[in-house]
Structures are given as C-alpha cells and as structure tokens.
CSV table of C-alpha atoms (C1' of nucleotides) in Angstrom, one decimal:
chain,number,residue,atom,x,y,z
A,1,UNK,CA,101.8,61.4,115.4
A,2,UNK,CA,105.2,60.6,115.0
A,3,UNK,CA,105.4,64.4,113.6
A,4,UNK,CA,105.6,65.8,117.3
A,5,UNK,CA,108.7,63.3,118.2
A,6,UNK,CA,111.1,65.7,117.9
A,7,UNK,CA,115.0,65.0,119.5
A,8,UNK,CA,117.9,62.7,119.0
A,9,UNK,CA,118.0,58.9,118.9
A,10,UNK,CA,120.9,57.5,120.0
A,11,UNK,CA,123.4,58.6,116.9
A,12,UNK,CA,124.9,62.4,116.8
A,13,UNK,CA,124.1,65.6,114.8
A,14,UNK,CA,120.3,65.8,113.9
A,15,UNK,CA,121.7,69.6,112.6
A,16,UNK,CA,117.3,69.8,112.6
A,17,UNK,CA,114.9,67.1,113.9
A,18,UNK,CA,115.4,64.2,112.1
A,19,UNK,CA,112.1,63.5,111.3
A,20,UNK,CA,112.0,67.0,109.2
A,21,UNK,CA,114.5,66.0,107.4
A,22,UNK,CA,112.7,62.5,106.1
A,23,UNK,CA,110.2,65.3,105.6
A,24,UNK,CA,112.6,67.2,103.3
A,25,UNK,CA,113.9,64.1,101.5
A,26,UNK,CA,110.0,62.5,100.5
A,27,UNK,CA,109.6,65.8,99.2
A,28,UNK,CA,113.0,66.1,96.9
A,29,UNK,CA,113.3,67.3,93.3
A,30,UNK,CA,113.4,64.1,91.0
A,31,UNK,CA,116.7,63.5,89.7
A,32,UNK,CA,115.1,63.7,86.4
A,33,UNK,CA,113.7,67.4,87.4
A,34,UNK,CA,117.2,68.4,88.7
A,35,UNK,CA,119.0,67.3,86.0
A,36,UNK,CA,116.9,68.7,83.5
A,37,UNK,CA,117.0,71.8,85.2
A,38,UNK,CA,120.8,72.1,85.9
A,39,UNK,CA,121.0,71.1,81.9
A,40,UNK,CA,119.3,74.1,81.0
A,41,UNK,CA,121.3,76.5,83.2
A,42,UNK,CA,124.4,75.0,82.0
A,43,UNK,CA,123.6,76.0,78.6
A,44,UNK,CA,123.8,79.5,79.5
A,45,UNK,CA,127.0,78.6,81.8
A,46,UNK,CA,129.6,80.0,79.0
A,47,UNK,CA,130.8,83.3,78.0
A,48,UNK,CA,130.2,82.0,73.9
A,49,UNK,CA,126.9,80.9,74.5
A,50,UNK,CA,126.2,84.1,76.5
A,51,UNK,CA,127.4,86.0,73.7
A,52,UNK,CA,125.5,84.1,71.1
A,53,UNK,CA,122.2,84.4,73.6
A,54,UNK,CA,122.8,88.2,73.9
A,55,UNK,CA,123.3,88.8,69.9
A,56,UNK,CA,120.3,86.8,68.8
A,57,UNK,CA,118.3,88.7,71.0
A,58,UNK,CA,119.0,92.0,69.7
A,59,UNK,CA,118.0,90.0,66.2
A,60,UNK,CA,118.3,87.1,64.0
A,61,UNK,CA,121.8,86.2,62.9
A,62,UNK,CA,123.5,83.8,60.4
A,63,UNK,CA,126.6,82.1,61.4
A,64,UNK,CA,128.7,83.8,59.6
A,65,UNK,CA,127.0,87.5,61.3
A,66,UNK,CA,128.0,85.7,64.7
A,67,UNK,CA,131.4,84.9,63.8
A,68,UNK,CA,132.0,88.7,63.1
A,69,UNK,CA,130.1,89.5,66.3
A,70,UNK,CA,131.7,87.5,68.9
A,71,UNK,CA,135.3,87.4,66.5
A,72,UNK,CA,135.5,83.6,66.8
A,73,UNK,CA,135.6,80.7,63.9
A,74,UNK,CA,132.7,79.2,62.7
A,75,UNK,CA,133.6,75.9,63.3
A,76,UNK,CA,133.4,77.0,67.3
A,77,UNK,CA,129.9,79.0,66.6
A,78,UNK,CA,128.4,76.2,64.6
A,79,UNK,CA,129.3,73.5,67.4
A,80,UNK,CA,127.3,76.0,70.0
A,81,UNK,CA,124.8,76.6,68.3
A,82,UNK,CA,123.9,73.0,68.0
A,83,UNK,CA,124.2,72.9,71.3
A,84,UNK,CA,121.7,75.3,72.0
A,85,UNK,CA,119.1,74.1,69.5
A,86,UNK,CA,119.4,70.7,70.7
A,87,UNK,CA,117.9,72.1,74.0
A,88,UNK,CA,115.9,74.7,72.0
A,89,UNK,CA,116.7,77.2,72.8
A,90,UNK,CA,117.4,78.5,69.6
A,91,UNK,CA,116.0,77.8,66.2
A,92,UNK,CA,117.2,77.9,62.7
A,93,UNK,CA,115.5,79.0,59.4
A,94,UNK,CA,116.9,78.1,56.2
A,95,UNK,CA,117.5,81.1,53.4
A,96,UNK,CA,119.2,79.7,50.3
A,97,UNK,CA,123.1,79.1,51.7
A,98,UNK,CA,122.5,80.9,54.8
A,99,UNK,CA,121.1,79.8,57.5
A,100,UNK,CA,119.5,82.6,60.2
A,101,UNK,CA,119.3,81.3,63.9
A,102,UNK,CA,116.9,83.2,66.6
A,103,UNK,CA,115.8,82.2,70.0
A,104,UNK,CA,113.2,80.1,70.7
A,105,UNK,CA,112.1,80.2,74.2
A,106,UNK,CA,111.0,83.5,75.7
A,107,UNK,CA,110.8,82.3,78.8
A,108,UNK,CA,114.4,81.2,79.1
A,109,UNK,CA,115.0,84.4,77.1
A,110,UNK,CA,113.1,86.5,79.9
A,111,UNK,CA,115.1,84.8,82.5
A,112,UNK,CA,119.0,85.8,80.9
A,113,UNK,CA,118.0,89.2,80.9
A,114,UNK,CA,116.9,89.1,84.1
A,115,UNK,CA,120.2,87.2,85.3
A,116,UNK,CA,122.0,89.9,83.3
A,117,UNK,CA,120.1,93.0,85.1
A,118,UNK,CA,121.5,91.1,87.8
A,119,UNK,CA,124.6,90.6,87.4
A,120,UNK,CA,125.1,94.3,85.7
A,121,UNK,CA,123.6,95.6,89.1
A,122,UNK,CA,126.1,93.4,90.9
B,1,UNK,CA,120.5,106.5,56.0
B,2,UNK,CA,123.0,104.0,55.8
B,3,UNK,CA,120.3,102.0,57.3
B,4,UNK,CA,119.2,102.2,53.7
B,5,UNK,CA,121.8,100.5,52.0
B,6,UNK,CA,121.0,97.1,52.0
B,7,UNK,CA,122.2,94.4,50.1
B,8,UNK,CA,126.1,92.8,49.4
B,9,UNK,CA,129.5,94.7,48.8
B,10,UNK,CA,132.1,93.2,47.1
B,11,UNK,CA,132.5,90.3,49.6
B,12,UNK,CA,130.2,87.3,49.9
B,13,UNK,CA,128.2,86.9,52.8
B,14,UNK,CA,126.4,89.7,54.7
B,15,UNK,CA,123.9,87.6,56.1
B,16,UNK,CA,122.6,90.8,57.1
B,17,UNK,CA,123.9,94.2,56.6
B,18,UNK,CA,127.7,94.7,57.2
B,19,UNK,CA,126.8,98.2,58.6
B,20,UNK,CA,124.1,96.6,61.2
B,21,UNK,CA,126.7,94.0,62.2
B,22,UNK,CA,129.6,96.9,62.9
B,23,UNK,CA,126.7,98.1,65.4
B,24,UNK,CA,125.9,95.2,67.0
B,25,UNK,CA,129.4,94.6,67.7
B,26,UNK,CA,129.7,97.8,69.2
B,27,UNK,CA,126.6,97.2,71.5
B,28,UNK,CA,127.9,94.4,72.3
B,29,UNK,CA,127.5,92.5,75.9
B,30,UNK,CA,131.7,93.4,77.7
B,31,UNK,CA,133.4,90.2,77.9
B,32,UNK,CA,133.6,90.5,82.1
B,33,UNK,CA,129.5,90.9,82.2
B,34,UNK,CA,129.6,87.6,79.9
B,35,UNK,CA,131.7,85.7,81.9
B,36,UNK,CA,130.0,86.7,85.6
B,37,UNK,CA,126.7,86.0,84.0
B,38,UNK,CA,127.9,82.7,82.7
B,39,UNK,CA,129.6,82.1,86.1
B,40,UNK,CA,126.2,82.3,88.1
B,41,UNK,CA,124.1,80.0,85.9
B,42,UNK,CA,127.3,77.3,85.5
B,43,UNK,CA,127.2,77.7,89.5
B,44,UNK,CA,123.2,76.6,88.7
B,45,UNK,CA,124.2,74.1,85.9
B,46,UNK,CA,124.5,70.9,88.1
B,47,UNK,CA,122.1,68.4,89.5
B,48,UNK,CA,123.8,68.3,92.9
B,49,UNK,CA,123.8,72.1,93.0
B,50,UNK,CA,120.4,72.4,92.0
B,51,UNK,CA,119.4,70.1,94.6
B,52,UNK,CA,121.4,71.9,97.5
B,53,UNK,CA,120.0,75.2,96.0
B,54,UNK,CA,116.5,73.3,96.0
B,55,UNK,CA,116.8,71.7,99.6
B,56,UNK,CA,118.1,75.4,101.1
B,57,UNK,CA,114.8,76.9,99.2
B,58,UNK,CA,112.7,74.4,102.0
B,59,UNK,CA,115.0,75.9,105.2
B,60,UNK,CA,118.2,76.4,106.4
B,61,UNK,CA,119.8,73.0,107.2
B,62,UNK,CA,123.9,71.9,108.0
B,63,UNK,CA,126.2,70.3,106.1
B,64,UNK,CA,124.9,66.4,107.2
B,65,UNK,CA,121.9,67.0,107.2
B,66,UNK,CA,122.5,68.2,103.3
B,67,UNK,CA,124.3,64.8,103.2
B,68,UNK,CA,121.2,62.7,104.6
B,69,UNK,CA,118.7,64.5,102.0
B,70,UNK,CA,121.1,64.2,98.7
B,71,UNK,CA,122.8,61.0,99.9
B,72,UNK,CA,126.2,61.6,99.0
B,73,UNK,CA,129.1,62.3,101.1
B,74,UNK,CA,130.4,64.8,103.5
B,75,UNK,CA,133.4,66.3,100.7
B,76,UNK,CA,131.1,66.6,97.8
B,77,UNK,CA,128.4,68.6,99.6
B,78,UNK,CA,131.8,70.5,101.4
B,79,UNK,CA,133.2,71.3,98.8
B,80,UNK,CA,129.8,72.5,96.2
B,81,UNK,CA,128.4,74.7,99.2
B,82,UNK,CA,132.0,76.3,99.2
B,83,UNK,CA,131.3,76.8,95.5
B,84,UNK,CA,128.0,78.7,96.1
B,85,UNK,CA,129.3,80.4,98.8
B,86,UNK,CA,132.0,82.1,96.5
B,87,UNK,CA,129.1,83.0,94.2
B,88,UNK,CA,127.4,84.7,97.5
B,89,UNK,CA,124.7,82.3,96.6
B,90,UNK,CA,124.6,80.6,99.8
B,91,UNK,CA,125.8,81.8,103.5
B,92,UNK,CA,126.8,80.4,106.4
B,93,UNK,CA,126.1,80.4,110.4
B,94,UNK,CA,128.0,79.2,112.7
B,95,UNK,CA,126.1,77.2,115.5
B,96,UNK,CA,128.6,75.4,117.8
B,97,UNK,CA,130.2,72.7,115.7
B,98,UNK,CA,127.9,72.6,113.5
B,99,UNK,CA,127.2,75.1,110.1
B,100,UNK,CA,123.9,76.2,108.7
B,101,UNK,CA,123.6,77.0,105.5
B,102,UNK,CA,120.7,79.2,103.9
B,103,UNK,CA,120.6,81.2,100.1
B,104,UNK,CA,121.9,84.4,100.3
B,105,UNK,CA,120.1,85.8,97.1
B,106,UNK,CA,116.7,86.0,96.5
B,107,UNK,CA,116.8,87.5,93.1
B,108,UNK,CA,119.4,84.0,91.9
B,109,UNK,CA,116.2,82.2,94.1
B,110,UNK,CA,113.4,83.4,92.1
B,111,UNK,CA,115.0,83.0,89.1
B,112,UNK,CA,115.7,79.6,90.3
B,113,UNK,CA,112.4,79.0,90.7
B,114,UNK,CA,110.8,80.5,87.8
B,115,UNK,CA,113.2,78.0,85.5
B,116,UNK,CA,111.9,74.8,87.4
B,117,UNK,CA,108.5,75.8,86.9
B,118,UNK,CA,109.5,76.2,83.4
B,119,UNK,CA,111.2,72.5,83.3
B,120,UNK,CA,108.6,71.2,84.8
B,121,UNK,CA,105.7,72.5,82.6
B,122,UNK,CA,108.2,71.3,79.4
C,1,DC,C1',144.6,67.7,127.6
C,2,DC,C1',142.3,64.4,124.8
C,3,DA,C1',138.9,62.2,122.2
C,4,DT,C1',135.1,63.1,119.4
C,5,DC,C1',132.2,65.2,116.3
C,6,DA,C1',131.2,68.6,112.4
C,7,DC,C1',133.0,70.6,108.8
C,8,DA,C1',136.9,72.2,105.4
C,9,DT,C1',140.4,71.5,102.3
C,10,DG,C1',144.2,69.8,99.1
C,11,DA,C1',145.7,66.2,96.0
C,12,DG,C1',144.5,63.1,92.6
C,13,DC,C1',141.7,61.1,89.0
C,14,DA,C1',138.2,60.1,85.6
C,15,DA,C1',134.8,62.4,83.0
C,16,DT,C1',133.2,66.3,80.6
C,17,DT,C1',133.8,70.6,78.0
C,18,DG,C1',135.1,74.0,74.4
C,19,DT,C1',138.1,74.8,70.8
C,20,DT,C1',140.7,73.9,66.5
C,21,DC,C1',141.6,71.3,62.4
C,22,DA,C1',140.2,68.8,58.6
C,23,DT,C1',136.6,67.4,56.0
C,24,DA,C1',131.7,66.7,54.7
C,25,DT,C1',127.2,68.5,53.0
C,26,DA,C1',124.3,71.6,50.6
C,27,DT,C1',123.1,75.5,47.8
C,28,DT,C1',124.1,78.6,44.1
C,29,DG,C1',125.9,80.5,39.8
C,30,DA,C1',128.8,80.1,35.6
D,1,DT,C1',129.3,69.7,35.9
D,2,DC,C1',132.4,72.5,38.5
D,3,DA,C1',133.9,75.9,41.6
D,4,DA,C1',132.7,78.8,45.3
D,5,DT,C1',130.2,79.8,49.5
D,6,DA,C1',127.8,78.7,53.9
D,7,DT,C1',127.3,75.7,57.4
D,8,DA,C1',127.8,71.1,59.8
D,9,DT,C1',130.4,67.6,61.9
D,10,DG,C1',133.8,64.2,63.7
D,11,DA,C1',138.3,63.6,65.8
D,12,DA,C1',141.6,65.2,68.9
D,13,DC,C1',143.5,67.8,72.6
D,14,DA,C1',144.1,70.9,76.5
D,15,DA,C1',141.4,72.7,80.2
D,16,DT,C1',138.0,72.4,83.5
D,17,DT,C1',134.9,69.8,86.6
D,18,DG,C1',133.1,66.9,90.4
D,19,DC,C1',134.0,63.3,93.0
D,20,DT,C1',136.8,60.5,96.6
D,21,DC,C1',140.4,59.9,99.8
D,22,DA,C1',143.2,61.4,103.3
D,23,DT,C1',144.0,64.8,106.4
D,24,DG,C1',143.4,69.4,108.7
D,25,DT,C1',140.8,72.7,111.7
D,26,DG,C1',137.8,74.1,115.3
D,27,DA,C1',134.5,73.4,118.9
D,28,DT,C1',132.7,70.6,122.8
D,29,DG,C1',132.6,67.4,126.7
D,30,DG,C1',134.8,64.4,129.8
DNA sequence: CCATCACATGAGCAATTGTTCATATATTGA
DNA sequence: TCAATATATGAACAATTGCTCATGTGATGG
C-alpha cells in the first residue's frame, strides 16, 4: 500500500518519489559485490597490465619474453604479474628456470577484448 | 621457415623464440589503445563507481537522490559522476534545479553487467 | 533582489599505486 | 660447491586517487 504514496513529505528534493528510492537502496549491490567487482576492473585499469593481458593472449610468455615485449624491467613485470595472479587472472607453469604465465579466466579474457573492440571502434 | 628455427642463440634466455617475440612486438596493442582501454575499466575499478554505475542501471535518478542510495555525500558523488561523464559513461539532463543522470553507453553497460554476473558466480 | 535549494568545483590531505633499486630464492651446469 | 641465469620480493619514493571542506554557480519562489 504504501507503494502508491507517491509525493513529498515535508523536506525538499525527492529528485524521484521517495519511496522508489528506499526501493532502489533494499535492492543495492553488497559492498562486498561492489568491491569485488570494481577489484577486478581495476586490474585491467593500467596500460602494463593491459599490455601484459594483450601479449598472453596472443600466447604464453615467460617474464623475460614480456620484458622484451612491453620494453620494461623485470622487476616492474614480475610485481604485475603477481598482481594479476593473485586475482587469477593469470597463471604460471614452471619450466626448469623459466617460468611461462597465460591467462586464466576466459571470461574476463572475453570481456578485454570486447572492451578493446570497443574502445578501437571509439 | 624461420618459424622453424627453434631453440637458443648465443644469449641465454628465449623463453620462446627470439624471432616469435620480434613479431609479437610488432603486433603489438599502440600504447594510446592501452591507455584508453585502461582508462574505461579504471573508470569501472571502484566500489563507489560501480555502485553509481549499478544504481543508474535501475533508472535515471539526480545527484541526492545518488546521495540517499550510496549514503555518502553531495562532493564525492559530484565529483565521481563528473568522472564518468568525461568517460561519456554517464549523461546528464537538466530538470529545473535539479540533474538527472542516466548511462550513456550500453556496450560499457553490458559489459558491466556480464563481469558482475561473473563475480557473483565466483 | 534575495534567500534557498541543487549541484559543481578547487584546494588540500591521507591513502593507494606503479616503478626502481637492491637483494633473495631457485634452478642449472661446470 | 660455485657461478650464472630466471624470477620474486621488500623497501622506498613520486605520482595518482578519492574524499572532505569551503565556496561558487544557476535556477526558483517569495
């Protein structure tokens, strides 16, 4: 019932009927969804990790193939890249001294490339 | 043919074949399409963001009312919508005093949407 | 015109970020 | 065992970020 009582109380600015907006805020993302969420997106929020994200999906890479690639130190790749695999988003597999990293999530991986088709049509 | 030639040089270290990596550099993603994809999912790479971006996704609603459902005050959510705004992620209409504000790009929506399903199903 | 309301904006500040530097760990071959 | 190679990691530092506070702008009604 108290749906249909639409219209301002005594205080200013509904901007919509107030009673939508309780509506709105029961039916909020959890902080814990939000923040979860926004993690992800900030991993692929930086030209390096871009970079890195692009390369590895043309194929696996070693550190030392990704320095060369994106012309940075290793020190720099090697702090990213544990970035990235703490969210897993990428993955390693040990080869004697070298160690090759991929990606790991083809979803996320389906979703850069479509950010980038994006962006490229932009 | 040089696709043939596997295996080291002089140098240590291929990971993979030098000649692969000269190629992969070559096709290589152009630093400005790195940094403006980067720039949208940063833009999606915070909780109050992604809250604002998930609150618009219900309706269009003004700037207090965006203050009532996130709880936080009139600057912050001032000065993020501004943010999305520059990103042409948001837009703006002018009612009177007051400003609605509704997403302005349904491809950066679905995507949206497609990575909180993804969260959420983690 | 003046007060009020809705929103925008600049300055400032604490927190976070991305890189470099130095060093640690691990694997391999002599 | 020792040196070399490949990668990882902690500290430090400049740059960026997101908020608050104070104030500015623009529209409305009295």
């Amino acid at each position: 019932m108290s749906e249909m009582l639409e219209e301002r109380c005594e205080d200013p600015c509904e901007g919509t009927l107030t009673n939508s907006i309780e509506l709105l805020k029961s039916e909020m993302i959890p902080d814990s969804t939000a923040s979860g969420l926004a993690d992800i997106f900030k991993a692929l929020g930086d030209p390096t990790r871009v970079k890195i994200i692009y390369a590895l999906a043309q194929k696996e890479l070693c550190v030392h193939d990704l320095t060369q690639v994106l012309d940075m130190g290793q020190s720099a790749i090697s702090h990213q890249l544990r970035y990235l695999r703490n969210l897993r988003i990428v993955k390693r597999r040990k080869e004697g001294k070298t160690v090759f990293y991929s990606l790991d999530d083809e979803h996320v991986e389906q979703i850069f490339h479509q950010m980038l088709q994006h962006v490229k049509h932009a």
